[in-house]
Amino acid sequence: NAGVTQTPKFQVLKTGQSMTLQCAQDMNHEYMSWYRQDPGMGLRLIHYSVGAGITDQGEVPNGYNVSRSTTEDFPLRLLSAAPSQTSVYFCASSDRSSGDYGYTFGSGTRLTVV
Amino acid sequence: RKEVEQDPGPFNVPEGATVAFNCTYSNSASQSFFWYRQDCRKEPKLLMSVYSSGNEDGRFTAQLNRASQYISLLIRDSKLSDSATYLCVVEGSSNTGKLIFGQGTTLQVKP
């Protein structure tokens, strides 16, 4: 099991560019989420999904899109990058069927928008 | 008021000390509670889930007080390797999958 895999690990974008952060898990987890972590702010939920074909907005969804066409993949799209989106992005997944609702996190993508 | 509040610390303790972290949450309908550990520039890792009856895992003990909307984590016999940021995490009501994170409490264990 690879767990939760995020790519790329580092990215520099110019303002206005678009890109997709990839997230894949091989644990057949139903729930997946995207968070951003900024200094002094803690982790904040961007979008989440409770299963393939189902997504919903979290606390800070503006400027981001998601889709969940398969159980394994949950990509995060930045539509038009802004310096305020400079952050560390974490993807996470959870197996609800086990009764333990803890999330497993990927190693993160460090994004800088210049 | 933040949904999940923690004392950010830092807590500086000597090896072998016992240290306690506290956390309060605002949504009384919250159903699931966790403590995560995050090392510098790394991803959060689940330390333990918190159950109503309280639970223990080695040197770590977690307690939940639903009436006071309060969660605690006790670390006994602190090790240098316990130095990290500890995140209090609460899931919203109705099995939403939405985790709300506290800002974290930083622990530094010194020799």
Tab-separated table of C-alpha atoms in Angstrom:
chain	number	residue	atom	x	y	z
A	1	ASN	CA	0.000	0.000	0.000
A	2	ALA	CA	1.333	3.411	-0.988
A	3	GLY	CA	-1.273	5.193	1.191
A	4	VAL	CA	-2.125	8.718	0.024
A	5	THR	CA	0.099	10.003	-2.766
A	6	GLN	CA	0.279	13.678	-3.684
A	7	THR	CA	2.010	15.152	-6.694
A	8	PRO	CA	3.851	17.372	-7.220
A	9	LYS	CA	5.684	17.899	-3.918
A	10	PHE	CA	6.734	21.430	-4.857
A	11	GLN	CA	5.365	23.870	-7.415
A	12	VAL	CA	5.932	27.508	-8.340
A	13	LEU	CA	3.218	29.218	-10.364
A	14	LYS	CA	2.839	32.647	-11.841
A	15	THR	CA	-0.243	34.662	-10.977
A	16	GLY	CA	-3.092	33.712	-13.282
A	17	GLN	CA	-1.787	30.275	-14.201
A	18	SER	CA	-3.912	27.210	-13.595
A	19	MET	CA	-2.822	23.800	-12.404
A	20	THR	CA	-4.064	20.565	-10.871
A	21	LEU	CA	-2.759	19.070	-7.655
A	22	GLN	CA	-3.040	15.312	-7.821
A	23	CYS	CA	-4.138	13.045	-4.981
A	24	ALA	CA	-4.497	9.287	-5.165
A	25	GLN	CA	-5.110	6.629	-2.513
A	26	ASP	CA	-4.929	2.868	-2.873
A	27	MET	CA	-6.778	1.943	0.322
A	28	ASN	CA	-10.311	2.004	-1.145
A	29	HIS	CA	-11.253	4.799	1.250
A	30	GLU	CA	-14.634	6.416	0.717
A	31	TYR	CA	-13.909	9.836	2.183
A	32	MET	CA	-11.305	12.206	0.777
A	33	SER	CA	-10.521	15.833	1.577
A	34	TRP	CA	-8.256	18.706	0.646
A	35	TYR	CA	-6.793	21.077	3.243
A	36	ARG	CA	-4.489	24.040	3.106
A	37	GLN	CA	-2.134	24.956	5.927
A	38	ASP	CA	-0.893	28.478	6.419
A	39	PRO	CA	1.334	29.769	9.247
A	40	GLY	CA	-0.762	30.648	12.284
A	41	MET	CA	-3.983	29.450	10.639
A	42	GLY	CA	-3.946	25.704	11.169
A	43	LEU	CA	-5.405	23.380	8.545
A	44	ARG	CA	-8.505	24.615	6.745
A	45	LEU	CA	-10.834	22.456	4.687
A	46	ILE	CA	-11.108	23.379	1.001
A	47	HIS	CA	-13.303	20.623	-0.492
A	48	TYR	CA	-14.275	17.141	0.540
A	49	SER	CA	-15.908	14.045	-0.912
A	50	VAL	CA	-17.839	11.218	0.755
A	51	GLY	CA	-17.680	8.968	-2.294
A	52	ALA	CA	-17.187	8.830	-6.031
A	53	GLY	CA	-19.360	11.397	-7.792
A	54	ILE	CA	-20.034	13.381	-4.584
A	55	THR	CA	-18.179	16.528	-3.575
A	56	ASP	CA	-18.902	19.466	-1.309
A	57	GLN	CA	-17.349	22.722	-0.246
A	58	GLY	CA	-15.403	23.232	2.915
A	59	GLU	CA	-14.403	26.384	4.740
A	60	VAL	CA	-12.244	28.012	1.993
A	61	PRO	CA	-13.442	26.735	-1.438
A	62	ASN	CA	-13.102	29.923	-3.495
A	63	GLY	CA	-10.589	29.623	-6.320
A	64	TYR	CA	-10.562	25.822	-6.250
A	65	ASN	CA	-12.475	23.090	-8.041
A	66	VAL	CA	-12.610	19.367	-7.402
A	67	SER	CA	-14.110	16.279	-8.974
A	68	ARG	CA	-14.284	12.655	-7.827
A	69	SER	CA	-14.799	10.390	-10.806
A	70	THR	CA	-13.181	7.368	-9.125
A	71	THR	CA	-12.765	6.191	-5.540
A	72	GLU	CA	-8.985	6.439	-5.853
A	73	ASP	CA	-8.455	9.953	-7.203
A	74	PHE	CA	-9.404	13.392	-5.923
A	75	PRO	CA	-7.641	16.148	-7.905
A	76	LEU	CA	-7.698	19.787	-6.805
A	77	ARG	CA	-7.728	22.422	-9.541
A	78	LEU	CA	-6.545	25.977	-9.112
A	79	LEU	CA	-8.415	27.974	-11.692
A	80	SER	CA	-6.360	31.189	-11.767
A	81	ALA	CA	-3.577	31.179	-9.210
A	82	ALA	CA	-3.221	34.123	-6.843
A	83	PRO	CA	-0.449	34.896	-4.325
A	84	SER	CA	-2.997	34.292	-1.539
A	85	GLN	CA	-3.026	30.645	-2.596
A	86	THR	CA	0.602	30.220	-1.600
A	87	SER	CA	0.331	27.475	0.985
A	88	VAL	CA	0.962	23.843	1.825
A	89	TYR	CA	-1.819	21.607	0.516
A	90	PHE	CA	-2.665	18.285	2.102
A	91	CYS	CA	-4.936	15.588	0.767
A	92	ALA	CA	-6.408	13.051	3.182
A	93	SER	CA	-8.573	9.950	3.062
A	94	SER	CA	-10.605	7.947	5.567
A	95	ASP	CA	-12.080	4.463	5.700
A	96	ARG	CA	-15.512	4.918	7.228
A	97	SER	CA	-16.349	1.251	7.091
A	98	SER	CA	-13.775	0.300	9.716
A	99	GLY	CA	-15.471	2.283	12.487
A	100	ASP	CA	-12.306	4.274	13.086
A	101	TYR	CA	-12.831	7.590	11.376
A	102	GLY	CA	-9.235	8.792	11.467
A	103	TYR	CA	-7.801	10.301	8.304
A	104	THR	CA	-4.534	9.405	6.565
A	105	PHE	CA	-2.721	12.372	5.052
A	106	GLY	CA	-0.478	12.653	2.039
A	107	SER	CA	2.933	14.278	2.390
A	108	GLY	CA	1.721	17.588	0.973
A	109	THR	CA	2.305	19.910	-1.955
A	110	ARG	CA	4.168	23.140	-1.260
A	111	LEU	CA	2.827	25.742	-3.666
A	112	THR	CA	4.246	29.212	-4.226
A	113	VAL	CA	2.415	31.726	-6.415
A	114	VAL	CA	4.517	34.659	-7.577
B	1	ARG	CA	-15.170	32.174	18.470
B	2	LYS	CA	-13.104	29.506	16.723
B	3	GLU	CA	-14.776	26.118	16.330
B	4	VAL	CA	-11.818	24.323	17.893
B	5	GLU	CA	-9.524	26.145	20.280
B	6	GLN	CA	-6.189	25.098	21.695
B	7	ASP	CA	-3.509	26.799	23.725
B	8	PRO	CA	-0.745	27.243	21.120
B	9	GLY	CA	2.018	26.993	23.716
B	10	PRO	CA	4.861	26.390	23.314
B	11	PHE	CA	5.133	23.933	26.163
B	12	ASN	CA	8.770	23.435	27.139
B	13	VAL	CA	9.215	20.453	29.453
B	14	PRO	CA	12.118	18.282	30.614
B	15	GLU	CA	12.395	14.633	29.657
B	16	GLY	CA	10.284	12.467	31.905
B	17	ALA	CA	7.724	15.159	32.650
B	18	THR	CA	3.979	14.751	32.372
B	19	VAL	CA	2.253	17.303	30.180
B	20	ALA	CA	-1.412	17.929	29.429
B	21	PHE	CA	-2.993	19.647	26.460
B	22	ASN	CA	-6.532	20.950	26.419
B	23	CYS	CA	-8.941	21.698	23.638
B	24	THR	CA	-12.490	23.067	23.486
B	25	TYR	CA	-14.975	22.811	20.640
B	26	SER	CA	-18.077	24.844	19.898
B	27	ASN	CA	-20.356	22.469	17.965
B	28	SER	CA	-22.252	20.367	20.477
B	29	ALA	CA	-23.395	18.036	17.682
B	30	SER	CA	-19.824	16.935	16.922
B	31	GLN	CA	-19.465	13.170	16.929
B	32	SER	CA	-15.835	12.222	16.375
B	33	PHE	CA	-12.714	13.550	18.018
B	34	PHE	CA	-9.025	13.011	17.393
B	35	TRP	CA	-5.534	14.021	18.354
B	36	TYR	CA	-3.032	14.308	15.516
B	37	ARG	CA	0.681	14.869	15.707
B	38	GLN	CA	2.532	17.021	13.184
B	39	ASP	CA	6.297	17.238	12.914
B	40	CYS	CA	7.910	20.291	11.326
B	41	ARG	CA	7.120	20.476	7.599
B	42	LYS	CA	5.490	17.054	7.639
B	43	GLU	CA	1.935	15.830	7.254
B	44	PRO	CA	-0.347	15.363	10.272
B	45	LYS	CA	-0.440	11.800	11.575
B	46	LEU	CA	-3.224	10.304	13.641
B	47	LEU	CA	-2.098	9.873	17.232
B	48	MET	CA	-5.363	8.581	18.642
B	49	SER	CA	-9.099	8.803	18.372
B	50	VAL	CA	-10.891	10.074	21.462
B	51	TYR	CA	-13.811	8.106	22.838
B	52	SER	CA	-16.427	9.093	25.380
B	53	SER	CA	-15.122	6.579	27.881
B	54	GLY	CA	-11.584	7.888	27.540
B	55	ASN	CA	-8.791	5.861	26.037
B	56	GLU	CA	-5.139	5.152	26.595
B	57	ASP	CA	-2.316	4.135	24.281
B	58	GLY	CA	0.927	3.564	26.125
B	59	ARG	CA	2.068	6.889	27.577
B	60	PHE	CA	-0.811	8.781	25.965
B	61	THR	CA	-4.269	9.230	27.480
B	62	ALA	CA	-7.157	11.065	25.842
B	63	GLN	CA	-10.320	12.221	27.561
B	64	LEU	CA	-13.573	13.644	26.240
B	65	ASN	CA	-16.096	15.654	28.233
B	66	ARG	CA	-19.145	16.164	26.042
B	67	ALA	CA	-21.010	18.251	28.609
B	68	SER	CA	-18.170	20.783	28.754
B	69	GLN	CA	-17.205	20.276	25.090
B	70	TYR	CA	-13.655	19.670	26.178
B	71	ILE	CA	-10.947	17.263	25.015
B	72	SER	CA	-7.627	16.574	26.659
B	73	LEU	CA	-4.400	14.733	25.916
B	74	LEU	CA	-2.022	13.626	28.654
B	75	ILE	CA	1.521	12.554	27.859
B	76	ARG	CA	3.412	10.777	30.613
B	77	ASP	CA	7.178	10.258	30.832
B	78	SER	CA	7.886	12.647	27.960
B	79	LYS	CA	10.576	11.659	25.458
B	80	LEU	CA	12.675	13.898	23.237
B	81	SER	CA	10.895	12.270	20.308
B	82	ASP	CA	7.549	13.621	21.573
B	83	SER	CA	8.596	17.120	20.471
B	84	ALA	CA	6.033	18.110	17.836
B	85	THR	CA	2.825	20.042	17.331
B	86	TYR	CA	-0.316	18.332	18.625
B	87	LEU	CA	-3.521	19.050	16.760
B	88	CYS	CA	-6.973	18.726	18.274
B	89	VAL	CA	-9.433	17.705	15.577
B	90	VAL	CA	-13.218	17.518	15.647
B	91	GLU	CA	-15.581	16.120	13.055
B	92	GLY	CA	-18.870	17.879	12.459
B	93	SER	CA	-22.227	16.262	13.008
B	94	SER	CA	-23.934	13.497	11.021
B	95	ASN	CA	-20.857	11.715	9.734
B	96	THR	CA	-20.001	14.578	7.397
B	97	GLY	CA	-16.333	13.794	7.001
B	98	LYS	CA	-15.565	17.461	7.630
B	99	LEU	CA	-12.656	17.786	10.037
B	100	ILE	CA	-12.117	21.024	11.920
B	101	PHE	CA	-8.579	21.512	13.192
B	102	GLY	CA	-7.368	23.483	16.123
B	103	GLN	CA	-4.266	25.595	15.557
B	104	GLY	CA	-2.129	23.102	17.401
B	105	THR	CA	-0.080	23.073	20.586
B	106	THR	CA	3.688	22.972	20.266
B	107	LEU	CA	5.616	20.708	22.629
B	108	GLN	CA	9.373	20.893	23.075
B	109	VAL	CA	10.895	18.217	25.298
B	110	LYS	CA	14.374	19.100	26.491
B	111	PRO	CA	17.092	16.795	27.844
